[in-house]
PDB file of C-alpha atoms in Angstrom:
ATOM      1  CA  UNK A   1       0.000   0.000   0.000  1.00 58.00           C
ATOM      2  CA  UNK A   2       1.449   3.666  -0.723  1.00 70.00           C
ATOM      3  CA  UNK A   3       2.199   6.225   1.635  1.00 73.00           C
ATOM      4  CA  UNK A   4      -0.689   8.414   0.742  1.00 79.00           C
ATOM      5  CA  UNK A   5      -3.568   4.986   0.576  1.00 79.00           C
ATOM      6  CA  UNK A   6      -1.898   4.567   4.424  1.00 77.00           C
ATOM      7  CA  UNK A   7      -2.571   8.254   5.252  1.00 84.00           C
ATOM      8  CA  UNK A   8      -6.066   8.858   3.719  1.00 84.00           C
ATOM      9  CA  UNK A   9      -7.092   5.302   5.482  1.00 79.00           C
ATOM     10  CA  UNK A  10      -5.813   6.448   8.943  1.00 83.00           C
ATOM     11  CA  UNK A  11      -7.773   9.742   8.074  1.00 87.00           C
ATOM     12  CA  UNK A  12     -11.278   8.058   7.207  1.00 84.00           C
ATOM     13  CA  UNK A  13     -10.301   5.516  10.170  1.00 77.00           C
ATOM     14  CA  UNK A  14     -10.220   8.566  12.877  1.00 80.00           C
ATOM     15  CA  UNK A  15     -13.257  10.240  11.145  1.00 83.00           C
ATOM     16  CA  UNK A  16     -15.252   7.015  11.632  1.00 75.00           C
ATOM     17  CA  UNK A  17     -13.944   6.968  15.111  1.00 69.00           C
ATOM     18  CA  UNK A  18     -14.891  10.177  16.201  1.00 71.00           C
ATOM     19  CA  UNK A  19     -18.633  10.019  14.420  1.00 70.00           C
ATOM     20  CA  UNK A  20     -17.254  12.690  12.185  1.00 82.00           C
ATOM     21  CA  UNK A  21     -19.047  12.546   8.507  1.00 85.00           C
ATOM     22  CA  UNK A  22     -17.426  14.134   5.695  1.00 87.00           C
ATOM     23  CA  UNK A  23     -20.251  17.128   5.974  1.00 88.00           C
ATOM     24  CA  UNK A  24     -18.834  18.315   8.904  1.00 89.00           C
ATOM     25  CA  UNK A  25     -15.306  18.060   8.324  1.00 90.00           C
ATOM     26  CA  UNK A  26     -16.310  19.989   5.211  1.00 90.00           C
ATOM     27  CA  UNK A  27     -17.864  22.237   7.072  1.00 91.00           C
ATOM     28  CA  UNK A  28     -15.376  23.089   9.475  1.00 90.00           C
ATOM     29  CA  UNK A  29     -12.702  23.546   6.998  1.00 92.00           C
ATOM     30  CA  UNK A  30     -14.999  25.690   4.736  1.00 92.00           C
ATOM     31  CA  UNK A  31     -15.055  23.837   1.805  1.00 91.00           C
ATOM     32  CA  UNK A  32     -17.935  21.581  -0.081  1.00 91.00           C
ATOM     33  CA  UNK A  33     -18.210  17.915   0.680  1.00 90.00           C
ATOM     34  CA  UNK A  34     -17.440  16.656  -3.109  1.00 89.00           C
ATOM     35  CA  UNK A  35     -14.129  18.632  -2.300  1.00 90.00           C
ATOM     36  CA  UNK A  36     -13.183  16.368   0.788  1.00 89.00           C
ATOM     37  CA  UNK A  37     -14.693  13.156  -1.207  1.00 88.00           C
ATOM     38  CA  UNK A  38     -12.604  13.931  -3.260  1.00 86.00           C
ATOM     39  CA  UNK A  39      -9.602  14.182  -1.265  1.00 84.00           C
ATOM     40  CA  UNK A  40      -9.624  11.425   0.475  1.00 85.00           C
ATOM     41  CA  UNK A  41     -10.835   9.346  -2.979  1.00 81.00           C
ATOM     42  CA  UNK A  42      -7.590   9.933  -4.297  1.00 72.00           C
ATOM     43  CA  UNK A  43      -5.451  11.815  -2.060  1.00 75.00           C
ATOM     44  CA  UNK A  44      -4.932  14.931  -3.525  1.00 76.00           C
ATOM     45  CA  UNK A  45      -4.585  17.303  -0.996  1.00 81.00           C
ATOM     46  CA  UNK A  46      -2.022  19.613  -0.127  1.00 86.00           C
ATOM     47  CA  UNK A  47      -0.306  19.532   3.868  1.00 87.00           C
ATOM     48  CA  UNK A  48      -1.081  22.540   4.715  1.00 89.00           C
ATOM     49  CA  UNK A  49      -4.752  20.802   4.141  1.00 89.00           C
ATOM     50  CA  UNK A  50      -3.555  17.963   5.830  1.00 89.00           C
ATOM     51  CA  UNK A  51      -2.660  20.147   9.155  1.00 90.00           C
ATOM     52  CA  UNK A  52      -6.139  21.567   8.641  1.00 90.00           C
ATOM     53  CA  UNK A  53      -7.628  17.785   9.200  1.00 90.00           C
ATOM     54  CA  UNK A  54      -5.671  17.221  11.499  1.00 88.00           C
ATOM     55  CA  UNK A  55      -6.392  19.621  13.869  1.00 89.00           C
ATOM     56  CA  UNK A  56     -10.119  18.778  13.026  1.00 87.00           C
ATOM     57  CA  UNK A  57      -9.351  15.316  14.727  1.00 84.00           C
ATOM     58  CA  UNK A  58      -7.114  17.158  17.670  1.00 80.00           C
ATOM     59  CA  UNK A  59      -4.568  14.853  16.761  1.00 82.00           C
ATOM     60  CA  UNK A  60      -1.213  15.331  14.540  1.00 83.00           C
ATOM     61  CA  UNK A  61       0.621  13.674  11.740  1.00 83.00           C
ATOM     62  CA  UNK A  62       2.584  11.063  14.120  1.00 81.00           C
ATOM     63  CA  UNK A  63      -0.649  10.363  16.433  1.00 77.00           C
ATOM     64  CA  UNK A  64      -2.529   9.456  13.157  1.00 79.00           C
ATOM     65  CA  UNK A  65       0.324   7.087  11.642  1.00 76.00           C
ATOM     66  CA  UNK A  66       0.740   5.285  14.904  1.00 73.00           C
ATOM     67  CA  UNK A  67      -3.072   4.628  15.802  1.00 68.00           C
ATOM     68  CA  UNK A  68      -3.439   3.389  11.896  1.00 66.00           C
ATOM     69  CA  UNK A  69      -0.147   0.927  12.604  1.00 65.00           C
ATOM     70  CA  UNK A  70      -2.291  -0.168  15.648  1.00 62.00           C
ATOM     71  CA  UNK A  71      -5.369  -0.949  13.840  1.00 63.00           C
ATOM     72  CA  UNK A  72      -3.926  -2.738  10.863  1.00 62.00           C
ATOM     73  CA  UNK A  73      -2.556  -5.146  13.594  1.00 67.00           C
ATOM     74  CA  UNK A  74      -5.507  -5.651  15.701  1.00 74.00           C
ATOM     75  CA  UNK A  75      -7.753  -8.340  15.723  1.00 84.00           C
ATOM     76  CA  UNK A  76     -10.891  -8.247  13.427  1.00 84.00           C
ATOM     77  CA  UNK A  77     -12.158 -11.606  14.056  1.00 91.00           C
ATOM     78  CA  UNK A  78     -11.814 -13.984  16.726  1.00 93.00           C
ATOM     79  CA  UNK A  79     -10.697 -17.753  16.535  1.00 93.00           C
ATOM     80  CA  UNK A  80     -13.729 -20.189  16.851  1.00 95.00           C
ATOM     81  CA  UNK A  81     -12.118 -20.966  20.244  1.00 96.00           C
ATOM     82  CA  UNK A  82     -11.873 -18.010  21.723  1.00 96.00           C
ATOM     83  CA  UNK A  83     -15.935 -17.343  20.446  1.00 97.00           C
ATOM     84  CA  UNK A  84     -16.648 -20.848  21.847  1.00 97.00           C
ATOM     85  CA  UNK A  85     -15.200 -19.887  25.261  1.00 97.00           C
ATOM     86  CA  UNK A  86     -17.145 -16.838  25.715  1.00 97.00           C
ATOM     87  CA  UNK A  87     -20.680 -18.646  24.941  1.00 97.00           C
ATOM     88  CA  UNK A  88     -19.933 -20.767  27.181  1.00 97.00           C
ATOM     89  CA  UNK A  89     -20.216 -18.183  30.077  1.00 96.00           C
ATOM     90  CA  UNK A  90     -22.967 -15.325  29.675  1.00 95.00           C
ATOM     91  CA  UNK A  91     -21.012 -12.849  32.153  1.00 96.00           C
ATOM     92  CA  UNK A  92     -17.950 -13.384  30.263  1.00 97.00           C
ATOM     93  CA  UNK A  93     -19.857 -12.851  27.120  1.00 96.00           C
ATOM     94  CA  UNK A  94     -21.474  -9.964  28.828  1.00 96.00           C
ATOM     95  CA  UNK A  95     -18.335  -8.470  29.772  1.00 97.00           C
ATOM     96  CA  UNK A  96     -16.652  -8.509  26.004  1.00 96.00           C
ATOM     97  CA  UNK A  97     -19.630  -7.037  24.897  1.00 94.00           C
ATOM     98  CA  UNK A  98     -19.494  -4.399  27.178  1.00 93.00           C
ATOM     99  CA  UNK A  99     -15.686  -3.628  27.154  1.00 93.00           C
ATOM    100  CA  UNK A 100     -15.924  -3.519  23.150  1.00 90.00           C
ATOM    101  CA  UNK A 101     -18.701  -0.820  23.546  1.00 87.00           C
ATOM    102  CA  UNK A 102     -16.377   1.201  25.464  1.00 85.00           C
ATOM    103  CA  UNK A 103     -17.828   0.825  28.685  1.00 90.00           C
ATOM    104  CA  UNK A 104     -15.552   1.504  32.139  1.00 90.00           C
ATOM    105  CA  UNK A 105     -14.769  -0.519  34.359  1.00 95.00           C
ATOM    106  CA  UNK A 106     -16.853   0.882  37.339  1.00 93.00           C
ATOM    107  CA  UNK A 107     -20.051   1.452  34.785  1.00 92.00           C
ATOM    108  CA  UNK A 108     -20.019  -1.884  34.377  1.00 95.00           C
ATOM    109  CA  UNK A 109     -20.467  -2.989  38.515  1.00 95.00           C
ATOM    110  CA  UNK A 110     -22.757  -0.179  39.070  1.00 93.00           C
ATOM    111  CA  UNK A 111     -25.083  -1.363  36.198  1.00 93.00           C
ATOM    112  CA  UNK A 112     -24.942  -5.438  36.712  1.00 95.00           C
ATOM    113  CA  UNK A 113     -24.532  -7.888  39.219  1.00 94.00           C
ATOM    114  CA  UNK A 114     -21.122  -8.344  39.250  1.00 96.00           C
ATOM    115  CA  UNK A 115     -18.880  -7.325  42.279  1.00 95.00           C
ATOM    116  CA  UNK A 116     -14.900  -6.665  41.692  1.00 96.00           C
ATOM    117  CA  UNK A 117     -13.641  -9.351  42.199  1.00 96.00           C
ATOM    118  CA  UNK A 118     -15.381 -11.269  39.727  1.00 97.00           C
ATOM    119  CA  UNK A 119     -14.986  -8.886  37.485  1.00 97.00           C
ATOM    120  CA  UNK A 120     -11.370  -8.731  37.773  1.00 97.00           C
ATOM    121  CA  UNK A 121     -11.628 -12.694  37.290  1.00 97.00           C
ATOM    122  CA  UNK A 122     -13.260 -12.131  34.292  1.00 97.00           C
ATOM    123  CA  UNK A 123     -10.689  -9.549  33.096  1.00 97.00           C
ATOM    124  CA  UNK A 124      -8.076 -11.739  33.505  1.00 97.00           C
ATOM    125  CA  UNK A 125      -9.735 -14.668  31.264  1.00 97.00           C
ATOM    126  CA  UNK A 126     -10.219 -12.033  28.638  1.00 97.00           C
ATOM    127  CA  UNK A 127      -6.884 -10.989  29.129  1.00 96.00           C
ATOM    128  CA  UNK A 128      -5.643 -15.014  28.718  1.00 96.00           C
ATOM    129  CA  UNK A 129      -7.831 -15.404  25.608  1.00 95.00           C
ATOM    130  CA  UNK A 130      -5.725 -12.246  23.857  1.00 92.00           C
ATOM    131  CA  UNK A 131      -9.259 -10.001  23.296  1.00 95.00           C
ATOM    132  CA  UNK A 132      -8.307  -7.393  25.656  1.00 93.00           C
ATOM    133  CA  UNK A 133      -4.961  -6.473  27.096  1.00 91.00           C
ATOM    134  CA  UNK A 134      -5.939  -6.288  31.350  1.00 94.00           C
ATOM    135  CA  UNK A 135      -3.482  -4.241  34.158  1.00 93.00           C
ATOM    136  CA  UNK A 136      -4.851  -4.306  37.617  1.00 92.00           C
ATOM    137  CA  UNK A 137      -6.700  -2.648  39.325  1.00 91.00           C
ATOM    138  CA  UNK A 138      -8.956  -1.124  35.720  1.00 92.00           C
ATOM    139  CA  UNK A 139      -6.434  -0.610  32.763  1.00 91.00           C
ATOM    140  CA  UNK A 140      -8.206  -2.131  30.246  1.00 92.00           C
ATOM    141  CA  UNK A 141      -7.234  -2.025  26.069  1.00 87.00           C
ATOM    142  CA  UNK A 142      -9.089  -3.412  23.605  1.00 88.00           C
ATOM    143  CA  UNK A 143      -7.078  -5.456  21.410  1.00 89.00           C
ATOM    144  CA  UNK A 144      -9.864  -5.539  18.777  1.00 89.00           C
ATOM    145  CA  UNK A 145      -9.910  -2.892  15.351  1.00 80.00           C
ATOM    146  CA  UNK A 146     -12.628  -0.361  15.210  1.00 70.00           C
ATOM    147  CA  UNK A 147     -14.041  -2.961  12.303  1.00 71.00           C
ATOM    148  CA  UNK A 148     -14.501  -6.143  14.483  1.00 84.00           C
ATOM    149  CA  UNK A 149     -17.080  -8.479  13.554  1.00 87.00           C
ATOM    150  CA  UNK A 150     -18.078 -11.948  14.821  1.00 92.00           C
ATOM    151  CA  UNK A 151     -17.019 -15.173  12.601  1.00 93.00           C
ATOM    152  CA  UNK A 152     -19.994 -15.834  10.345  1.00 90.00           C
ATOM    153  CA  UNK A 153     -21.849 -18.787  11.288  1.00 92.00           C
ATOM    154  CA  UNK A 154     -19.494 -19.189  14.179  1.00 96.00           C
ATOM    155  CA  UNK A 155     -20.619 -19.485  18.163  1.00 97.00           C
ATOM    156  CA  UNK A 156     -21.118 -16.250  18.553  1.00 96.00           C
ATOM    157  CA  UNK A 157     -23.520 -16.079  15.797  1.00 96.00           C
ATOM    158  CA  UNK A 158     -25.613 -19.289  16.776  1.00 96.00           C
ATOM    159  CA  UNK A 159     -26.071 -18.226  19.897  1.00 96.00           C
ATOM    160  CA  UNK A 160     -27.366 -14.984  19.024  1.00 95.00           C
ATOM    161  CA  UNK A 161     -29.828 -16.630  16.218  1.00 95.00           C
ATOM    162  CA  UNK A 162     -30.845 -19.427  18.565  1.00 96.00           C
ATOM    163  CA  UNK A 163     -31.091 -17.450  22.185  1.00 95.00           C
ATOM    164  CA  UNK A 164     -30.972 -13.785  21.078  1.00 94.00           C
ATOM    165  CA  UNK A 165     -33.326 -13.710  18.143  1.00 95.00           C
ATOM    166  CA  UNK A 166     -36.070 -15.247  19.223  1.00 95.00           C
ATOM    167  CA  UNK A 167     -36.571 -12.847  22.376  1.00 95.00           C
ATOM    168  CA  UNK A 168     -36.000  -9.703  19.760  1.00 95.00           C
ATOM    169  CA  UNK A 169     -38.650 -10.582  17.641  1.00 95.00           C
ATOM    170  CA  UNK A 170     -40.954 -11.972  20.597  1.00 94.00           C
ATOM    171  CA  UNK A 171     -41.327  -8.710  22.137  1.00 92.00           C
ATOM    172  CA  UNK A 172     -43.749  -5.845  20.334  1.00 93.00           C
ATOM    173  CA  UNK A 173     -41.975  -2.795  18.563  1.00 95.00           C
ATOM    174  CA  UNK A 174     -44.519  -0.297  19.985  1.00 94.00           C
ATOM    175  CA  UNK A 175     -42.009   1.989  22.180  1.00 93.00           C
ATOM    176  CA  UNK A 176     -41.851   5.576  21.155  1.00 93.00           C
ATOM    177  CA  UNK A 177     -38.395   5.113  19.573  1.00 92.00           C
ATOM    178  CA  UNK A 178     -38.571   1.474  18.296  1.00 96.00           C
ATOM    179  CA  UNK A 179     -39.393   0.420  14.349  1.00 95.00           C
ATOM    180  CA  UNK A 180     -40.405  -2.676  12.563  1.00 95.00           C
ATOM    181  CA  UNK A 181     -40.669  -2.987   8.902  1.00 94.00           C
ATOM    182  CA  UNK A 182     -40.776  -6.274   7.185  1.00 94.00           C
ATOM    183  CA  UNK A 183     -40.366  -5.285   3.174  1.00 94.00           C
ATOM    184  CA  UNK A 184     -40.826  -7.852  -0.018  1.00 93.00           C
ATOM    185  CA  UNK A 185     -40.227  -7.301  -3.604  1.00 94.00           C
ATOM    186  CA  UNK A 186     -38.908  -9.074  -6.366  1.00 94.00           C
ATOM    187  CA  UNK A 187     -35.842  -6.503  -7.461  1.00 95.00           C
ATOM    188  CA  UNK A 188     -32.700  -7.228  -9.880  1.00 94.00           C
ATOM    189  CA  UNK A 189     -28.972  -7.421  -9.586  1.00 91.00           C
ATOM    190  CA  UNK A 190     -28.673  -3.782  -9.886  1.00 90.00           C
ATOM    191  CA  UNK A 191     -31.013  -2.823  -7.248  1.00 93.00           C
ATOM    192  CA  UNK A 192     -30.044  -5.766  -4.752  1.00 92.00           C
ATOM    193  CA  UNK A 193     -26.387  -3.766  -4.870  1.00 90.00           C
ATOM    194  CA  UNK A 194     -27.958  -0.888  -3.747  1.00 91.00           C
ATOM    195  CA  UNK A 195     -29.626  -1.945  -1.423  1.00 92.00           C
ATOM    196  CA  UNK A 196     -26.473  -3.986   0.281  1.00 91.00           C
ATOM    197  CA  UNK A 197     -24.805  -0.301  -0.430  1.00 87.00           C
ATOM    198  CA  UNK A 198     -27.185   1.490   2.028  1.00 90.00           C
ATOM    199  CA  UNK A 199     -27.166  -1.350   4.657  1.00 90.00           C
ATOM    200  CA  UNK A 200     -23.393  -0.761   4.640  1.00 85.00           C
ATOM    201  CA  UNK A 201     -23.930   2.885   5.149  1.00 86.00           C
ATOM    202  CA  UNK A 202     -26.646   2.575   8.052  1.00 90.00           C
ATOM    203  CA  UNK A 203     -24.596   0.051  10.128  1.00 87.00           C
ATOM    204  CA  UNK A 204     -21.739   2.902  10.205  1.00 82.00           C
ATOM    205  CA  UNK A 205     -23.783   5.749  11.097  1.00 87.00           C
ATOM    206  CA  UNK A 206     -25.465   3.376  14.150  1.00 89.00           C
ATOM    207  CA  UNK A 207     -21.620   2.934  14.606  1.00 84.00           C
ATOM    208  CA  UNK A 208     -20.698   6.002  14.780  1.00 80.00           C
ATOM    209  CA  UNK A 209     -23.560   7.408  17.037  1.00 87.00           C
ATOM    210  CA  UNK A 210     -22.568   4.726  19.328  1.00 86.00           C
ATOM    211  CA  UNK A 211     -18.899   6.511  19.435  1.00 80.00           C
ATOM    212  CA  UNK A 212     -20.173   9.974  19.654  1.00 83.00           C
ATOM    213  CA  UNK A 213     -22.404   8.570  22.594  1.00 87.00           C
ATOM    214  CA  UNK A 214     -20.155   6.651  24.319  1.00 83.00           C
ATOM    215  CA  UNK A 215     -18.984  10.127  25.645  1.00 80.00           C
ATOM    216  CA  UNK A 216     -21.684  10.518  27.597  1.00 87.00           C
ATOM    217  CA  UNK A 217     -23.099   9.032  31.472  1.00 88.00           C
ATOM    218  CA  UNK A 218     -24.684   6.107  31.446  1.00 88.00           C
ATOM    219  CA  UNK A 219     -28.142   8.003  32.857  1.00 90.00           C
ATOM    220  CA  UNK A 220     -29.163   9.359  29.499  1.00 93.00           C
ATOM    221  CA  UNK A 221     -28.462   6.126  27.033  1.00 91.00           C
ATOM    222  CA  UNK A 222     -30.170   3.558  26.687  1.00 92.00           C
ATOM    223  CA  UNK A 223     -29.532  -0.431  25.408  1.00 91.00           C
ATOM    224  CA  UNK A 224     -30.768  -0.468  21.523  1.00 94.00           C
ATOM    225  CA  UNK A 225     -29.994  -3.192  18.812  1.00 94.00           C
ATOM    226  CA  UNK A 226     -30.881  -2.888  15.072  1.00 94.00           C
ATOM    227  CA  UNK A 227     -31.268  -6.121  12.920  1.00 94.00           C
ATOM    228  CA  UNK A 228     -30.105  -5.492   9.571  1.00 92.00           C
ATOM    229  CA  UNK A 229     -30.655  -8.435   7.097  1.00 92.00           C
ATOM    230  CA  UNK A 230     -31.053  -8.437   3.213  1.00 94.00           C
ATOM    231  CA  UNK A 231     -30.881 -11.610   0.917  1.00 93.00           C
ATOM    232  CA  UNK A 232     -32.602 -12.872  -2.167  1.00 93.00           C
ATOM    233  CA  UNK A 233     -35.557 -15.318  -0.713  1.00 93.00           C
ATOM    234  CA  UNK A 234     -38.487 -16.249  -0.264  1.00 90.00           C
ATOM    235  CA  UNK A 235     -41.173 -17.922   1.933  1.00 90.00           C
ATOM    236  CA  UNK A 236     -41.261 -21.646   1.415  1.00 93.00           C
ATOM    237  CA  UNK A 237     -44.796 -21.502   1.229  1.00 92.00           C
ATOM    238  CA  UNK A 238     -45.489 -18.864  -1.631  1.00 89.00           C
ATOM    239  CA  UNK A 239     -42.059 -20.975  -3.526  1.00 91.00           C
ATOM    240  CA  UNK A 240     -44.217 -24.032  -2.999  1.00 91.00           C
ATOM    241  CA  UNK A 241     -47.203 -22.325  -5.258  1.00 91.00           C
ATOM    242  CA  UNK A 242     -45.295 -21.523  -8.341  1.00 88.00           C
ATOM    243  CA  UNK A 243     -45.524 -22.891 -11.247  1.00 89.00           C
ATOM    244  CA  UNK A 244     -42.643 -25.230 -12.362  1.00 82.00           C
ATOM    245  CA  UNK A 245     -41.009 -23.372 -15.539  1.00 75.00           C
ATOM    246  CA  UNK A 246     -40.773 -24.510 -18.637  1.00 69.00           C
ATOM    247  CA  UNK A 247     -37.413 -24.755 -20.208  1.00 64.00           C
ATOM    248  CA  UNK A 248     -37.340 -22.526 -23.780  1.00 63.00           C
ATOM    249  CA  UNK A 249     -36.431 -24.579 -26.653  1.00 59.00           C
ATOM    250  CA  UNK A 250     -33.268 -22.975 -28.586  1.00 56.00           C
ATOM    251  CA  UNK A 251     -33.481 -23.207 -32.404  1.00 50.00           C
TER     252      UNK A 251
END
């Protein structure tokens, strides 16, 4: 990868980050957003520019670099093992889900059942299965990248179809905030893209609100999940009614 593909990656990397969209950082450096697409599409941009972003993101040139070395070298996925070991205890599971949504260490006894000690116990495992790095008495670094994800069809992901799922989808969507819409339509290659496109897009901005939030006490946020699935199916039952097609004779 060049030097400039590292340094516009590090720079889209912090925006993400910090819940910064490409608006605002156009906005704050007074110029149009197709100008700063179109800076970090191809890097063109000169360094007094790149001071300018940088002191946007209140970091510097060196900062940037280093966190971007970090990230290429954390973990984006975890080993079936390591998934394996934390559904097989729901406070260690707990606990990794907690620590990769940035919450602190005393957030996280005030909030559940779970005195120090065990906590610290449960630190320490994390710490043995190389997902966090753990120092006594609350140092804790994630040793995942800002674009972790679960292994697909891996024990993470069974458990939350088989256990998680079902209790989602039992409860009614009738809260002033929640939202529920089952869509079907028969669409083509073109518009399937799209669609996948603007999934993509959603799942960063829920991303980056939960940054941008993360800032905040735990008295004014609340627990919220978003399911976000989009294939090319259909119900067994209608797929059962159609009619068998006839193959086209070629001349």
């Amino acid at each position: 990868m060049s030097a400039t593909a590292i340094l516009v990656q590090a720079i889209r990397s912090e925006l993400r980050h910090r819940g910064i969209t490409y608006r605002e950082l156009a906005a704050r450096l007074g110029v149009s957003e197709p100008t700063i697409k179109r800076h970090l599409g191809k890097g063109g941009f000169t360094l007094q520019r790149l001071d300018e972003i940088c002191d946007v993101l209140g970091t510097d040139l060196e900062s940037l670099l280093r966190q971007s070395h970090a990230d290429r070298r954390a973990v984006t996925e975890l080993s079936k093992a390591q998934e394996t070991s934390l559904v097989a205890d729901p406070k260690l599971l707990l606990t990794t889900y907690l620590i990769l949504n940035n919450w602190r260490f005393g957030e996280i006894m005030a909030t559940f059942r779970i005195d120090e000690n065990e906590l610290v116990s449960l630190l320490l495992k994390l710490d043995e299965l190389k997902i966090i790095e753990y120092r006594p008495p609350q140092r804790i670094k994630k040793l995942t990248a800002r674009n972790f994800s679960w292994r697909k069809d891996g024990p993470v992901h069974r458990f939350f179809m088989s256990r998680v799922l079902p209790e989602f989808f039992g409860e009614r969507f009738d809260g002033t905030s929640d939202a529920f819409h089952f869509v079907g339509a028969t669409l083509s290659e073109g518009s399937r893209a799209r669609m996948q496109a603007a999934i993509a897009r959603l799942v960063e901005e829920f991303e980056q609100l939960a940054r941008m939030d993360a800032r905040l006490s735990l008295d004014v946020r609340d627990g919220c999940c978003a399911v976000l699935a989009f294939r090319k199916w259909e119900f067994s039952e209608f797929t059962r009614l159609r009619r068998k097609r006839v193959a086209t004779a070629r001349s």
